[in-house]
PDB file of C-alpha atoms in Angstrom:
ATOM      1  CA  MET A   1    -125.488   6.201 -55.016  1.00 53.00           C
ATOM      2  CA  SER A   2    -123.699   8.792 -52.906  1.00 51.00           C
ATOM      3  CA  SER A   3    -125.471   7.650 -49.740  1.00 52.00           C
ATOM      4  CA  LEU A   4    -124.561   4.025 -50.512  1.00 48.00           C
ATOM      5  CA  ARG A   5    -120.902   4.917 -50.877  1.00 52.00           C
ATOM      6  CA  SER A   6    -121.031   6.901 -47.664  1.00 51.00           C
ATOM      7  CA  GLY A   7    -122.580   3.939 -45.894  1.00 50.00           C
ATOM      8  CA  VAL A   8    -119.870   1.573 -47.134  1.00 43.00           C
ATOM      9  CA  VAL A   9    -117.160   4.014 -46.088  1.00 44.00           C
ATOM     10  CA  ALA A  10    -118.718   4.420 -42.653  1.00 50.00           C
ATOM     11  CA  ALA A  11    -119.111   0.664 -42.178  1.00 50.00           C
ATOM     12  CA  GLY A  12    -115.520   0.048 -43.202  1.00 50.00           C
ATOM     13  CA  ALA A  13    -114.278   2.740 -40.852  1.00 49.00           C
ATOM     14  CA  VAL A  14    -116.234   1.332 -37.918  1.00 45.00           C
ATOM     15  CA  LEU A  15    -114.989  -2.209 -38.514  1.00 48.00           C
ATOM     16  CA  LEU A  16    -111.403  -1.030 -38.794  1.00 48.00           C
ATOM     17  CA  MET A  17    -111.785   0.907 -35.565  1.00 49.00           C
ATOM     18  CA  LEU A  18    -113.153  -2.198 -33.845  1.00 50.00           C
ATOM     19  CA  ALA A  19    -110.282  -4.307 -35.151  1.00 49.00           C
ATOM     20  CA  THR A  20    -107.765  -1.738 -33.932  1.00 50.00           C
ATOM     21  CA  ALA A  21    -109.429  -1.489 -30.537  1.00 48.00           C
ATOM     22  CA  SER A  22    -109.527  -5.262 -30.062  1.00 46.00           C
ATOM     23  CA  SER A  23    -105.802  -5.523 -30.752  1.00 49.00           C
ATOM     24  CA  ALA A  24    -105.101  -3.604 -27.543  1.00 56.00           C
ATOM     25  CA  GLN A  25    -106.984  -6.050 -25.316  1.00 84.00           C
ATOM     26  CA  ALA A  26    -105.110  -8.535 -23.153  1.00 92.00           C
ATOM     27  CA  ILE A  27    -106.019 -12.194 -23.678  1.00 96.00           C
ATOM     28  CA  THR A  28    -106.116 -14.885 -21.004  1.00 96.00           C
ATOM     29  CA  TRP A  29    -106.476 -18.366 -22.488  1.00 98.00           C
ATOM     30  CA  ALA A  30    -108.083 -21.296 -20.665  1.00 96.00           C
ATOM     31  CA  GLU A  31    -107.479 -24.825 -21.964  1.00 94.00           C
ATOM     32  CA  GLN A  32    -110.371 -26.013 -24.130  1.00 92.00           C
ATOM     33  CA  GLY A  33    -110.964 -29.681 -23.410  1.00 88.00           C
ATOM     34  CA  ASP A  34    -107.556 -31.372 -23.441  1.00 87.00           C
ATOM     35  CA  ALA A  35    -104.726 -29.582 -25.237  1.00 92.00           C
ATOM     36  CA  GLY A  36    -102.711 -31.873 -27.501  1.00 92.00           C
ATOM     37  CA  GLN A  37     -99.112 -32.716 -26.672  1.00 93.00           C
ATOM     38  CA  ASP A  38     -97.372 -32.349 -30.054  1.00 95.00           C
ATOM     39  CA  PRO A  39     -95.836 -29.116 -31.453  1.00 97.00           C
ATOM     40  CA  SER A  40     -97.902 -29.378 -34.627  1.00 95.00           C
ATOM     41  CA  THR A  41    -101.200 -28.201 -36.112  1.00 91.00           C
ATOM     42  CA  THR A  42    -102.197 -31.654 -37.389  1.00 91.00           C
ATOM     43  CA  GLY A  43    -102.778 -35.106 -35.918  1.00 90.00           C
ATOM     44  CA  ALA A  44    -104.710 -36.524 -32.999  1.00 87.00           C
ATOM     45  CA  GLN A  45    -102.404 -34.812 -30.505  1.00 91.00           C
ATOM     46  CA  ALA A  46    -102.017 -31.442 -32.293  1.00 95.00           C
ATOM     47  CA  ALA A  47    -101.305 -28.398 -30.152  1.00 97.00           C
ATOM     48  CA  GLN A  48    -104.198 -26.205 -29.078  1.00 96.00           C
ATOM     49  CA  ALA A  49    -104.114 -22.816 -30.823  1.00 97.00           C
ATOM     50  CA  THR A  50    -104.698 -19.783 -28.644  1.00 97.00           C
ATOM     51  CA  GLN A  51    -107.138 -17.429 -30.374  1.00 93.00           C
ATOM     52  CA  GLY A  52    -107.809 -13.714 -30.328  1.00 91.00           C
ATOM     53  CA  VAL A  53    -106.209 -10.432 -31.301  1.00 90.00           C
ATOM     54  CA  GLY A  54    -103.803  -8.847 -28.859  1.00 91.00           C
ATOM     55  CA  GLU A  55    -101.302  -9.617 -26.135  1.00 97.00           C
ATOM     56  CA  LEU A  56    -101.522 -13.091 -24.620  1.00 98.00           C
ATOM     57  CA  THR A  57    -100.884 -12.700 -20.888  1.00 98.00           C
ATOM     58  CA  SER A  58    -101.617 -16.169 -19.512  1.00 98.00           C
ATOM     59  CA  ILE A  59    -102.565 -19.769 -20.288  1.00 98.00           C
ATOM     60  CA  SER A  60    -104.273 -21.966 -17.706  1.00 96.00           C
ATOM     61  CA  GLY A  61    -105.077 -25.657 -17.796  1.00 93.00           C
ATOM     62  CA  LEU A  62    -104.899 -29.087 -16.175  1.00 89.00           C
ATOM     63  CA  ILE A  63    -102.190 -31.739 -16.207  1.00 87.00           C
ATOM     64  CA  ASP A  64    -103.790 -35.103 -15.464  1.00 82.00           C
ATOM     65  CA  GLY A  65    -101.240 -37.876 -15.775  1.00 77.00           C
ATOM     66  CA  PRO A  66    -103.454 -40.864 -14.945  1.00 72.00           C
ATOM     67  CA  ALA A  67    -105.948 -39.906 -17.668  1.00 64.00           C
ATOM     68  CA  THR A  68    -105.997 -41.859 -20.933  1.00 48.00           C
ATOM     69  CA  SER A  69    -104.927 -40.002 -24.061  1.00 44.00           C
ATOM     70  CA  PRO A  70    -105.819 -41.214 -27.588  1.00 46.00           C
ATOM     71  CA  ASP A  71    -102.153 -41.159 -28.595  1.00 43.00           C
ATOM     72  CA  ALA A  72    -100.591 -43.008 -25.673  1.00 41.00           C
ATOM     73  CA  PRO A  73    -103.173 -44.951 -23.652  1.00 38.00           C
ATOM     74  CA  THR A  74    -100.543 -46.513 -21.378  1.00 43.00           C
ATOM     75  CA  TYR A  75     -99.044 -43.171 -20.455  1.00 47.00           C
ATOM     76  CA  GLY A  76    -101.714 -40.536 -19.901  1.00 52.00           C
ATOM     77  CA  ASN A  77    -101.777 -36.780 -20.251  1.00 76.00           C
ATOM     78  CA  GLU A  78     -98.731 -35.102 -18.749  1.00 84.00           C
ATOM     79  CA  VAL A  79     -98.063 -32.620 -21.560  1.00 92.00           C
ATOM     80  CA  ASP A  80    -100.171 -29.704 -22.808  1.00 94.00           C
ATOM     81  CA  THR A  81     -98.925 -27.813 -25.869  1.00 97.00           C
ATOM     82  CA  TYR A  82    -100.224 -24.466 -27.135  1.00 98.00           C
ATOM     83  CA  ALA A  83     -99.653 -22.493 -30.329  1.00 98.00           C
ATOM     84  CA  ILE A  84     -98.689 -18.872 -29.642  1.00 98.00           C
ATOM     85  CA  TYR A  85     -97.275 -16.019 -31.717  1.00 98.00           C
ATOM     86  CA  LEU A  86     -93.856 -14.505 -30.976  1.00 98.00           C
ATOM     87  CA  THR A  87     -92.201 -11.465 -32.540  1.00 98.00           C
ATOM     88  CA  ALA A  88     -88.508 -11.456 -33.432  1.00 98.00           C
ATOM     89  CA  GLY A  89     -86.408  -9.399 -31.034  1.00 95.00           C
ATOM     90  CA  THR A  90     -89.136  -9.187 -28.391  1.00 97.00           C
ATOM     91  CA  SER A  91     -88.241 -10.562 -24.969  1.00 96.00           C
ATOM     92  CA  PHE A  92     -90.407 -13.594 -24.156  1.00 97.00           C
ATOM     93  CA  THR A  93     -91.039 -14.868 -20.638  1.00 95.00           C
ATOM     94  CA  ALA A  94     -93.145 -17.821 -19.467  1.00 95.00           C
ATOM     95  CA  ASP A  95     -93.555 -18.502 -15.742  1.00 92.00           C
ATOM     96  CA  VAL A  96     -95.498 -21.465 -14.293  1.00 91.00           C
ATOM     97  CA  THR A  97     -97.538 -21.362 -11.091  1.00 88.00           C
ATOM     98  CA  PHE A  98     -99.782 -24.015  -9.553  1.00 85.00           C
ATOM     99  CA  THR A  99    -103.375 -22.971  -8.907  1.00 81.00           C
ATOM    100  CA  THR A 100    -104.727 -26.158  -7.266  1.00 71.00           C
ATOM    101  CA  ASN A 101    -103.703 -29.733  -6.458  1.00 62.00           C
ATOM    102  CA  ASN A 102    -100.110 -28.774  -5.706  1.00 62.00           C
ATOM    103  CA  ASN A 103     -98.334 -31.739  -4.140  1.00 64.00           C
ATOM    104  CA  GLY A 104     -94.835 -30.507  -4.883  1.00 62.00           C
ATOM    105  CA  ASP A 105     -95.097 -31.769  -8.464  1.00 74.00           C
ATOM    106  CA  ASP A 106     -92.341 -30.898 -10.907  1.00 79.00           C
ATOM    107  CA  THR A 107     -92.844 -29.096 -14.225  1.00 86.00           C
ATOM    108  CA  ALA A 108     -90.876 -28.510 -17.413  1.00 89.00           C
ATOM    109  CA  LEU A 109     -91.408 -25.951 -20.188  1.00 93.00           C
ATOM    110  CA  TYR A 110     -90.431 -26.438 -23.839  1.00 95.00           C
ATOM    111  CA  LEU A 111     -90.525 -23.985 -26.745  1.00 97.00           C
ATOM    112  CA  PHE A 112     -90.560 -25.153 -30.396  1.00 98.00           C
ATOM    113  CA  ASP A 113     -90.756 -23.239 -33.672  1.00 98.00           C
ATOM    114  CA  SER A 114     -93.407 -23.840 -36.340  1.00 97.00           C
ATOM    115  CA  SER A 115     -91.372 -26.751 -37.779  1.00 97.00           C
ATOM    116  CA  GLY A 116     -91.085 -28.509 -34.432  1.00 98.00           C
ATOM    117  CA  ILE A 117     -87.438 -27.529 -33.938  1.00 97.00           C
ATOM    118  CA  GLY A 118     -86.570 -26.999 -30.282  1.00 96.00           C
ATOM    119  CA  GLN A 119     -85.686 -23.479 -29.165  1.00 96.00           C
ATOM    120  CA  VAL A 120     -85.301 -23.464 -25.379  1.00 94.00           C
ATOM    121  CA  TRP A 121     -86.453 -25.435 -22.337  1.00 92.00           C
ATOM    122  CA  ASN A 122     -86.448 -25.184 -18.552  1.00 88.00           C
ATOM    123  CA  ASP A 123     -86.680 -27.795 -15.809  1.00 81.00           C
ATOM    124  CA  ASN A 124     -85.974 -26.827 -12.222  1.00 70.00           C
ATOM    125  CA  ILE A 125     -85.125 -28.930  -9.179  1.00 49.00           C
ATOM    126  CA  SER A 126     -88.146 -30.548  -7.551  1.00 44.00           C
ATOM    127  CA  ASN A 127     -86.862 -30.702  -3.960  1.00 44.00           C
ATOM    128  CA  THR A 128     -89.218 -27.916  -2.866  1.00 45.00           C
ATOM    129  CA  PRO A 129     -92.461 -26.503  -4.301  1.00 45.00           C
ATOM    130  CA  GLN A 130     -90.663 -23.236  -5.028  1.00 47.00           C
ATOM    131  CA  ASN A 131     -87.984 -24.936  -7.118  1.00 50.00           C
ATOM    132  CA  SER A 132     -90.339 -27.312  -8.901  1.00 62.00           C
ATOM    133  CA  LEU A 133     -91.853 -24.577 -11.081  1.00 77.00           C
ATOM    134  CA  SER A 134     -90.323 -23.867 -14.470  1.00 84.00           C
ATOM    135  CA  ALA A 135     -89.733 -20.522 -16.171  1.00 87.00           C
ATOM    136  CA  ILE A 136     -88.313 -19.276 -19.475  1.00 90.00           C
ATOM    137  CA  ASN A 137     -86.958 -15.763 -18.968  1.00 89.00           C
ATOM    138  CA  ASN A 138     -86.069 -13.068 -21.507  1.00 91.00           C
ATOM    139  CA  PHE A 139     -85.742 -15.354 -24.518  1.00 94.00           C
ATOM    140  CA  SER A 140     -85.938 -13.807 -27.999  1.00 95.00           C
ATOM    141  CA  VAL A 141     -86.759 -15.663 -31.201  1.00 96.00           C
ATOM    142  CA  LYS A 142     -84.980 -14.791 -34.436  1.00 96.00           C
ATOM    143  CA  GLN A 143     -88.041 -14.970 -36.681  1.00 97.00           C
ATOM    144  CA  SER A 144     -91.583 -13.797 -36.046  1.00 98.00           C
ATOM    145  CA  GLY A 145     -94.273 -16.449 -36.354  1.00 97.00           C
ATOM    146  CA  THR A 146     -96.138 -19.278 -34.676  1.00 98.00           C
ATOM    147  CA  TYR A 147     -94.347 -21.135 -31.886  1.00 98.00           C
ATOM    148  CA  TYR A 148     -95.384 -23.994 -29.627  1.00 98.00           C
ATOM    149  CA  LEU A 149     -95.149 -23.791 -25.852  1.00 98.00           C
ATOM    150  CA  ALA A 150     -95.401 -27.121 -24.016  1.00 96.00           C
ATOM    151  CA  ILE A 151     -95.832 -27.608 -20.273  1.00 94.00           C
ATOM    152  CA  GLU A 152     -95.074 -31.021 -18.827  1.00 90.00           C
ATOM    153  CA  GLY A 153     -95.771 -32.560 -15.450  1.00 85.00           C
ATOM    154  CA  VAL A 154     -92.610 -34.523 -14.712  1.00 79.00           C
ATOM    155  CA  SER A 155     -93.146 -37.970 -13.164  1.00 70.00           C
ATOM    156  CA  SER A 156     -89.443 -38.804 -13.149  1.00 71.00           C
ATOM    157  CA  SER A 157     -86.339 -37.452 -14.862  1.00 67.00           C
ATOM    158  CA  GLY A 158     -86.150 -38.248 -18.555  1.00 68.00           C
ATOM    159  CA  ASN A 159     -89.351 -40.262 -18.467  1.00 75.00           C
ATOM    160  CA  PHE A 160     -91.185 -38.344 -21.181  1.00 84.00           C
ATOM    161  CA  VAL A 161     -89.146 -35.932 -23.305  1.00 89.00           C
ATOM    162  CA  PRO A 162     -89.289 -34.675 -26.932  1.00 92.00           C
ATOM    163  CA  LEU A 163     -87.320 -36.923 -29.287  1.00 94.00           C
ATOM    164  CA  ASP A 164     -86.285 -36.723 -32.939  1.00 95.00           C
ATOM    165  CA  ALA A 165     -86.997 -39.426 -35.520  1.00 96.00           C
ATOM    166  CA  SER A 166     -83.952 -41.421 -34.362  1.00 94.00           C
ATOM    167  CA  GLY A 167     -85.055 -41.388 -30.735  1.00 91.00           C
ATOM    168  CA  ASN A 168     -82.510 -38.796 -29.615  1.00 91.00           C
ATOM    169  CA  PRO A 169     -83.584 -36.055 -27.156  1.00 91.00           C
ATOM    170  CA  LEU A 170     -84.014 -32.590 -28.645  1.00 93.00           C
ATOM    171  CA  PHE A 171     -82.882 -31.062 -25.363  1.00 90.00           C
ATOM    172  CA  LEU A 172     -80.075 -32.144 -23.028  1.00 82.00           C
ATOM    173  CA  SER A 173     -82.064 -33.552 -20.125  1.00 72.00           C
ATOM    174  CA  ALA A 174     -79.226 -35.715 -18.762  1.00 62.00           C
ATOM    175  CA  ASP A 175     -75.987 -34.162 -17.483  1.00 61.00           C
ATOM    176  CA  PRO A 176     -73.084 -36.385 -18.637  1.00 55.00           C
ATOM    177  CA  SER A 177     -70.820 -34.994 -15.887  1.00 56.00           C
ATOM    178  CA  THR A 178     -73.133 -36.014 -13.045  1.00 51.00           C
ATOM    179  CA  SER A 179     -75.333 -38.698 -14.635  1.00 53.00           C
ATOM    180  CA  GLY A 180     -78.248 -36.727 -13.235  1.00 57.00           C
ATOM    181  CA  PRO A 181     -80.919 -34.460 -14.693  1.00 61.00           C
ATOM    182  CA  VAL A 182     -80.109 -31.072 -16.163  1.00 64.00           C
ATOM    183  CA  THR A 183     -81.777 -28.216 -14.323  1.00 64.00           C
ATOM    184  CA  GLY A 184     -82.275 -24.590 -15.284  1.00 66.00           C
ATOM    185  CA  THR A 185     -82.706 -23.144 -18.766  1.00 78.00           C
ATOM    186  CA  SER A 186     -80.853 -24.398 -21.831  1.00 82.00           C
ATOM    187  CA  PRO A 187     -81.207 -24.325 -25.637  1.00 86.00           C
ATOM    188  CA  ALA A 188     -81.918 -27.308 -27.849  1.00 91.00           C
ATOM    189  CA  GLN A 189     -78.928 -29.543 -28.572  1.00 91.00           C
ATOM    190  CA  THR A 190     -79.989 -30.356 -32.144  1.00 94.00           C
ATOM    191  CA  THR A 191     -81.788 -28.764 -35.074  1.00 96.00           C
ATOM    192  CA  ASN A 192     -83.651 -31.985 -35.819  1.00 97.00           C
ATOM    193  CA  PRO A 193     -87.431 -31.499 -35.623  1.00 98.00           C
ATOM    194  CA  PHE A 194     -89.750 -33.080 -33.089  1.00 97.00           C
ATOM    195  CA  ALA A 195     -90.964 -36.589 -33.927  1.00 96.00           C
ATOM    196  CA  ARG A 196     -92.506 -37.937 -30.716  1.00 93.00           C
ATOM    197  CA  TRP A 197     -92.469 -37.921 -26.931  1.00 91.00           C
ATOM    198  CA  GLY A 198     -90.586 -40.773 -25.268  1.00 88.00           C
ATOM    199  CA  VAL A 199     -87.936 -41.873 -22.783  1.00 86.00           C
ATOM    200  CA  ASP A 200     -84.513 -40.224 -22.770  1.00 85.00           C
ATOM    201  CA  PRO A 201     -82.117 -43.179 -23.387  1.00 84.00           C
ATOM    202  CA  ALA A 202     -79.948 -41.903 -20.506  1.00 80.00           C
ATOM    203  CA  PHE A 203     -82.826 -42.579 -18.110  1.00 80.00           C
ATOM    204  CA  ASP A 204     -84.225 -45.713 -19.745  1.00 81.00           C
ATOM    205  CA  PHE A 205     -83.175 -47.995 -16.907  1.00 77.00           C
ATOM    206  CA  SER A 206     -85.639 -50.704 -17.927  1.00 78.00           C
ATOM    207  CA  GLY A 207     -84.272 -50.755 -21.467  1.00 80.00           C
ATOM    208  CA  THR A 208     -87.761 -50.928 -22.931  1.00 80.00           C
ATOM    209  CA  GLY A 209     -88.063 -47.366 -24.235  1.00 79.00           C
ATOM    210  CA  VAL A 210     -91.615 -47.269 -22.863  1.00 77.00           C
ATOM    211  CA  PRO A 211     -92.542 -44.376 -20.537  1.00 78.00           C
ATOM    212  CA  ASN A 212     -93.818 -45.148 -17.060  1.00 74.00           C
ATOM    213  CA  PRO A 213     -97.502 -44.354 -16.474  1.00 72.00           C
ATOM    214  CA  GLY A 214     -98.148 -40.721 -15.607  1.00 74.00           C
ATOM    215  CA  THR A 215     -98.888 -39.898 -11.984  1.00 77.00           C
ATOM    216  CA  VAL A 216     -98.967 -36.113 -11.520  1.00 80.00           C
ATOM    217  CA  VAL A 217    -102.196 -34.108 -11.335  1.00 81.00           C
ATOM    218  CA  PHE A 218    -102.357 -30.325 -10.963  1.00 84.00           C
ATOM    219  CA  ASN A 219    -103.921 -27.146 -12.318  1.00 88.00           C
ATOM    220  CA  TYR A 220    -101.498 -24.578 -13.670  1.00 91.00           C
ATOM    221  CA  THR A 221    -101.233 -21.051 -14.984  1.00 94.00           C
ATOM    222  CA  VAL A 222     -98.424 -19.959 -17.297  1.00 95.00           C
ATOM    223  CA  THR A 223     -97.957 -16.196 -17.029  1.00 96.00           C
ATOM    224  CA  LEU A 224     -96.613 -14.758 -20.286  1.00 98.00           C
ATOM    225  CA  GLN A 225     -94.834 -11.614 -21.424  1.00 97.00           C
ATOM    226  CA  GLY A 226     -93.958 -10.810 -25.023  1.00 98.00           C
ATOM    227  CA  ALA A 227     -96.468 -13.255 -26.561  1.00 98.00           C
ATOM    228  CA  GLN A 228     -99.604 -12.906 -28.642  1.00 98.00           C
ATOM    229  CA  ALA A 229    -102.450 -15.217 -29.540  1.00 97.00           C
ATOM    230  CA  VAL A 230    -102.212 -16.827 -32.973  1.00 95.00           C
ATOM    231  CA  PRO A 231    -103.577 -14.347 -35.569  1.00 87.00           C
ATOM    232  CA  GLU A 232    -106.861 -15.151 -37.291  1.00 77.00           C
ATOM    233  CA  PRO A 233    -106.214 -14.101 -40.910  1.00 63.00           C
ATOM    234  CA  ALA A 234    -109.725 -14.896 -42.131  1.00 47.00           C
ATOM    235  CA  VAL A 235    -111.340 -12.520 -39.653  1.00 41.00           C
ATOM    236  CA  GLY A 236    -108.723  -9.814 -39.840  1.00 40.00           C
ATOM    237  CA  GLY A 237    -108.553 -10.072 -43.617  1.00 43.00           C
ATOM    238  CA  GLY A 238    -112.317  -9.681 -43.882  1.00 44.00           C
ATOM    239  CA  LEU A 239    -112.306  -6.511 -41.825  1.00 44.00           C
ATOM    240  CA  LEU A 240    -109.491  -5.015 -43.840  1.00 44.00           C
ATOM    241  CA  ALA A 241    -111.190  -5.982 -47.092  1.00 45.00           C
ATOM    242  CA  ILE A 242    -114.410  -4.206 -46.101  1.00 45.00           C
ATOM    243  CA  GLY A 243    -112.442  -1.153 -45.078  1.00 48.00           C
ATOM    244  CA  ALA A 244    -110.541  -1.196 -48.356  1.00 48.00           C
ATOM    245  CA  LEU A 245    -113.762  -1.461 -50.367  1.00 47.00           C
ATOM    246  CA  GLY A 246    -115.132   1.549 -48.532  1.00 49.00           C
ATOM    247  CA  PHE A 247    -111.958   3.510 -49.204  1.00 46.00           C
ATOM    248  CA  LEU A 248    -111.937   2.613 -52.907  1.00 46.00           C
ATOM    249  CA  ALA A 249    -115.613   3.495 -53.278  1.00 49.00           C
ATOM    250  CA  ALA A 250    -114.961   6.900 -51.778  1.00 49.00           C
ATOM    251  CA  ARG A 251    -111.964   7.506 -54.053  1.00 52.00           C
ATOM    252  CA  LYS A 252    -113.987   6.459 -57.109  1.00 52.00           C
ATOM    253  CA  GLY A 253    -116.801   8.826 -56.155  1.00 51.00           C
ATOM    254  CA  LYS A 254    -114.385  11.732 -55.774  1.00 49.00           C
ATOM    255  CA  ALA A 255    -112.811  10.972 -59.146  1.00 48.00           C
ATOM    256  CA  LYS A 256    -116.211  11.065 -60.890  1.00 48.00           C
ATOM    257  CA  VAL A 257    -117.117  14.351 -59.263  1.00 45.00           C
ATOM    258  CA  LYS A 258    -113.805  15.854 -60.299  1.00 48.00           C
ATOM    259  CA  GLN A 259    -114.208  14.578 -63.882  1.00 49.00           C
ATOM    260  CA  ALA A 260    -117.751  15.965 -64.108  1.00 51.00           C
ATOM    261  CA  GLY A 261    -116.565  19.356 -62.901  1.00 52.00           C
TER     262      GLY A 261
END
């Protein structure tokens, strides 16, 4: 019986050591298939969850506007959304670079919380390749948890933006003082949750509310700081449970020895 307890203790210790060691490894995530476009864990266009234990340093993938998506066959795939984990008070940075197929395409970055409420976004000027790349710098969330990071390939200003249930943009993409697009980084203008992607009414010149077909195609990498992959409670919980069983078995054995003495 003593050898069995020792074996359980040893196995638990080894697994806990492995779990601790894996938490220190940096994770680079590559898009699996086509990442969904919605800041949600359910539905045909649910966000793709990054997986692993440790710091998430980059996400890479493909924006392919002319492709056909199950959710919007007339539009295509110009948005990829990923679930990541952010810690309250930790500075978060996301910086986009093109890796291939760069034709001076424009990008936008959006960050949502677990309820689909907008947090911050960035869209830079697309006059030059250097200014067409988006970045969120030194942003801190107020609560730790799962967040959704969306990267969009912008066909035209306001053509495909996150809207609430009433069709209002979650972020101010149109500047009322200039009647042009907002550039730079800005917070959400409402606490209403995400409902769908669609046309910003300020840029709906056709009056149809239907986005124009997507046209941009490029490979991207989003370099991250202050982010982690989404935790896997089933795996982590199993390791901790085995370790706890080993610890309890050892304590029980010591108690019996003490009582017998």
